[in-house]
Amino acid sequence: MIGAQPFCFSRERLFAIYPNLGSDQEVSVTTTSCKRGVVSRWAIAVGFGGVFGVSKDAVFFTGGGAEDVISQDIEPLFRGKTVNGYPPIDFSVLADNRSTRLSIHQDTLYFMYPGTDGCRYVLVYSLLYKFWTPWRFGVSPSYLESDMDTPIPSFLLGGETTGKSYLIENAAFSDDGVAITCVARNGT
């Protein structure tokens, strides 16, 4: 739902759903001005006043009307090109699997996709500052989900091969027991 409006995506576009006031068992469906569909049922996330989706050529946002593309910086991934060492999206496995996902946690959008090398990758988009950054984990991710059932929402990662769920924390020092390494640069 976008606000109080039910919607439905196809692979090609967004449809609005309205109750049929002449019947209590039927609905009416109309097209919207959003001309992008989603590649799988897992490739949407609702939040920030609308819906984010992964189409065959972009990550986009719609409030029910025309879509806004937010993936200009990573567009070559959709065109079969590597970006900053990250392989392109493997579209041959998108249609019926769960490896392409979108999740929102706090003010961040998480985009998980299958690479052409057979691995899963996560790119993170700051909804406030409008930029993409990669995330890497010690395990191959199966899902990324915000757990809203707790007083302070937590963020969970499912390990594809480990069968474990991991709590993603801002103040963590290991990734399932593996030390987290980083490189920091200053202006000098």
Short mmCIF file of C-alpha atoms in Angstrom, two decimals:
data_model
loop_
_atom_site.label_atom_id
_atom_site.label_comp_id
_atom_site.label_asym_id
_atom_site.label_seq_id
_atom_site.Cartn_x
_atom_site.Cartn_y
_atom_site.Cartn_z
CA MET A 1 0.00 0.00 0.00
CA ILE A 2 1.09 3.53 -0.69
CA GLY A 3 -0.67 5.39 2.10
CA ALA A 4 -4.18 3.96 1.99
CA GLN A 5 -3.95 3.02 -1.72
CA PRO A 6 -3.45 -0.67 -2.59
CA PHE A 7 -1.16 -1.35 -5.57
CA CYS A 8 0.19 -4.24 -7.59
CA PHE A 9 3.36 -4.46 -9.68
CA SER A 10 3.78 -6.53 -12.80
CA ARG A 11 7.17 -7.01 -14.41
CA GLU A 12 6.36 -4.05 -16.68
CA ARG A 13 4.49 -1.42 -14.61
CA LEU A 14 2.52 -0.40 -11.49
CA PHE A 15 -1.26 -0.80 -11.16
CA ALA A 16 -3.60 0.87 -8.66
CA ILE A 17 -6.37 -1.23 -7.11
CA TYR A 18 -9.76 0.27 -6.24
CA PRO A 19 -12.79 -1.31 -4.57
CA ASN A 20 -15.69 -1.97 -6.91
CA LEU A 21 -18.57 -0.25 -5.14
CA GLY A 22 -21.11 -2.28 -7.13
CA SER A 23 -19.80 -5.58 -5.75
CA ASP A 24 -18.28 -6.62 -2.44
CA GLN A 25 -16.15 -9.33 -4.09
CA GLU A 26 -14.50 -7.51 -6.99
CA VAL A 27 -11.93 -4.78 -7.43
CA SER A 28 -11.04 -2.50 -10.31
CA VAL A 29 -7.45 -2.21 -11.52
CA THR A 30 -6.02 0.73 -13.46
CA THR A 31 -2.56 1.55 -14.75
CA THR A 32 -0.56 4.34 -13.12
CA SER A 33 2.01 6.66 -14.62
CA CYS A 34 4.78 4.45 -13.18
CA LYS A 35 6.07 2.61 -16.24
CA ARG A 36 8.54 0.33 -14.47
CA GLY A 37 7.77 -3.07 -13.05
CA VAL A 38 9.81 -5.20 -10.67
CA VAL A 39 12.01 -8.19 -11.50
CA SER A 40 10.66 -10.34 -8.64
CA ARG A 41 8.28 -10.16 -5.71
CA TRP A 42 11.22 -9.67 -3.35
CA ALA A 43 12.51 -6.65 -5.29
CA ILE A 44 10.34 -4.02 -3.57
CA ALA A 45 10.49 -2.14 -0.28
CA VAL A 46 7.82 0.18 1.11
CA GLY A 47 8.82 3.30 3.04
CA PHE A 48 9.51 7.02 2.92
CA GLY A 49 6.08 7.76 1.44
CA GLY A 50 6.22 5.30 -1.43
CA VAL A 51 7.68 2.16 -2.92
CA PHE A 52 11.23 1.39 -4.02
CA GLY A 53 11.65 -1.25 -6.72
CA VAL A 54 14.23 -3.01 -8.87
CA SER A 55 13.30 -3.10 -12.55
CA LYS A 56 15.28 -4.68 -15.38
CA ASP A 57 17.19 -1.42 -15.87
CA ALA A 58 17.16 0.56 -12.59
CA VAL A 59 16.38 0.94 -8.91
CA PHE A 60 13.50 3.40 -8.65
CA PHE A 61 11.07 5.13 -6.28
CA THR A 62 7.40 5.85 -6.85
CA GLY A 63 4.71 7.43 -4.74
CA GLY A 64 2.11 5.93 -7.07
CA GLY A 65 2.85 8.26 -9.99
CA ALA A 66 5.81 8.52 -12.34
CA GLU A 67 8.94 6.84 -11.05
CA ASP A 68 12.23 8.48 -10.06
CA VAL A 69 15.39 6.50 -10.87
CA ILE A 70 17.86 6.51 -7.95
CA SER A 71 20.47 4.17 -9.42
CA GLN A 72 22.26 6.45 -11.89
CA ASP A 73 25.61 5.89 -10.11
CA ILE A 74 25.36 2.10 -10.43
CA GLU A 75 23.56 1.99 -13.81
CA PRO A 76 26.39 0.09 -15.59
CA LEU A 77 25.59 -2.94 -13.36
CA PHE A 78 22.25 -3.17 -15.15
CA ARG A 79 23.99 -2.95 -18.55
CA GLY A 80 26.45 -5.83 -18.07
CA LYS A 81 29.42 -3.75 -16.88
CA THR A 82 31.52 -3.94 -13.72
CA VAL A 83 31.41 -0.95 -11.33
CA ASN A 84 34.26 -0.41 -8.85
CA GLY A 85 35.07 -4.12 -8.84
CA TYR A 86 31.45 -5.25 -8.46
CA PRO A 87 30.21 -7.56 -11.23
CA PRO A 88 27.07 -6.86 -13.23
CA ILE A 89 23.66 -8.17 -12.22
CA ASP A 90 22.98 -11.71 -13.40
CA PHE A 91 19.57 -11.33 -15.03
CA SER A 92 19.42 -15.03 -15.93
CA VAL A 93 18.51 -15.89 -12.31
CA LEU A 94 16.25 -12.95 -11.45
CA ALA A 95 12.83 -14.19 -12.49
CA ASP A 96 12.07 -16.81 -9.88
CA ASN A 97 14.59 -16.57 -7.09
CA ARG A 98 15.07 -14.60 -3.92
CA SER A 99 18.56 -13.28 -4.55
CA THR A 100 17.40 -9.84 -5.71
CA ARG A 101 15.94 -8.00 -2.72
CA LEU A 102 15.31 -4.53 -1.41
CA SER A 103 15.02 -3.70 2.29
CA ILE A 104 14.70 -0.46 4.21
CA HIS A 105 16.09 0.02 7.68
CA GLN A 106 15.94 3.46 9.28
CA ASP A 107 17.12 5.89 6.56
CA THR A 108 18.91 3.35 4.36
CA LEU A 109 17.88 1.23 1.36
CA TYR A 110 19.66 -2.14 0.93
CA PHE A 111 19.89 -3.65 -2.56
CA MET A 112 21.00 -7.29 -2.74
CA TYR A 113 21.64 -8.75 -6.19
CA PRO A 114 23.19 -11.84 -7.83
CA GLY A 115 26.44 -11.09 -9.61
CA THR A 116 27.49 -12.71 -12.87
CA ASP A 117 30.24 -14.49 -10.87
CA GLY A 118 27.63 -16.46 -8.86
CA CYS A 119 28.03 -14.44 -5.63
CA ARG A 120 25.50 -12.17 -3.94
CA TYR A 121 26.31 -8.51 -3.42
CA VAL A 122 24.79 -5.75 -1.28
CA LEU A 123 24.78 -2.08 -2.23
CA VAL A 124 23.51 0.44 0.29
CA TYR A 125 21.78 3.71 -0.60
CA SER A 126 21.56 6.60 1.84
CA LEU A 127 18.02 7.95 1.52
CA LEU A 128 19.08 11.17 3.24
CA TYR A 129 22.32 11.92 1.41
CA LYS A 130 21.54 10.18 -1.92
CA PHE A 131 24.66 8.05 -2.48
CA TRP A 132 25.50 4.34 -2.93
CA THR A 133 28.15 2.39 -1.04
CA PRO A 134 28.99 -1.35 -1.05
CA TRP A 135 28.65 -3.63 1.96
CA ARG A 136 30.54 -6.90 2.38
CA PHE A 137 29.92 -9.64 4.91
CA GLY A 138 31.86 -12.65 6.17
CA VAL A 139 29.00 -14.84 4.88
CA SER A 140 27.00 -14.80 1.66
CA PRO A 141 23.68 -13.07 2.47
CA SER A 142 20.33 -14.74 1.96
CA TYR A 143 18.18 -11.84 3.18
CA LEU A 144 18.39 -8.44 4.87
CA GLU A 145 15.34 -7.47 6.93
CA SER A 146 14.38 -4.82 9.43
CA ASP A 147 12.86 -6.39 12.57
CA MET A 148 10.13 -3.98 13.60
CA ASP A 149 8.81 -6.22 16.42
CA THR A 150 11.21 -4.81 18.99
CA PRO A 151 11.12 -1.42 20.79
CA ILE A 152 14.31 -0.42 18.97
CA PRO A 153 14.13 -1.86 15.43
CA SER A 154 17.04 -4.16 14.66
CA PHE A 155 18.46 -5.21 11.31
CA LEU A 156 18.95 -8.88 10.48
CA LEU A 157 21.06 -10.64 7.87
CA GLY A 158 20.42 -14.28 6.96
CA GLY A 159 23.41 -16.38 5.99
CA GLU A 160 22.86 -18.20 2.69
CA THR A 161 24.87 -21.29 3.63
CA THR A 162 25.21 -20.98 7.41
CA GLY A 163 21.52 -21.22 8.32
CA LYS A 164 22.06 -18.41 10.84
CA SER A 165 20.52 -14.98 11.28
CA TYR A 166 22.91 -12.22 12.25
CA LEU A 167 22.11 -8.99 14.04
CA ILE A 168 23.69 -6.06 12.21
CA GLU A 169 24.93 -3.54 14.76
CA ASN A 170 26.66 -0.21 14.40
CA ALA A 171 29.13 -1.02 17.17
CA ALA A 172 30.21 -4.52 16.13
CA PHE A 173 33.82 -5.70 16.14
CA SER A 174 33.50 -9.01 14.29
CA ASP A 175 31.54 -10.55 11.45
CA ASP A 176 30.51 -13.98 12.82
CA GLY A 177 33.85 -14.21 14.63
CA VAL A 178 35.96 -12.83 11.76
CA ALA A 179 37.65 -9.50 12.52
CA ILE A 180 36.31 -6.55 10.54
CA THR A 181 39.04 -4.82 8.56
CA CYS A 182 38.89 -1.33 7.13
CA VAL A 183 40.97 1.28 5.40
CA ALA A 184 40.71 4.91 6.48
CA ARG A 185 42.15 7.87 4.61
CA ASN A 186 42.58 11.40 5.72
CA GLY A 187 43.23 14.46 3.61
CA THR A 188 47.01 14.37 3.93
#
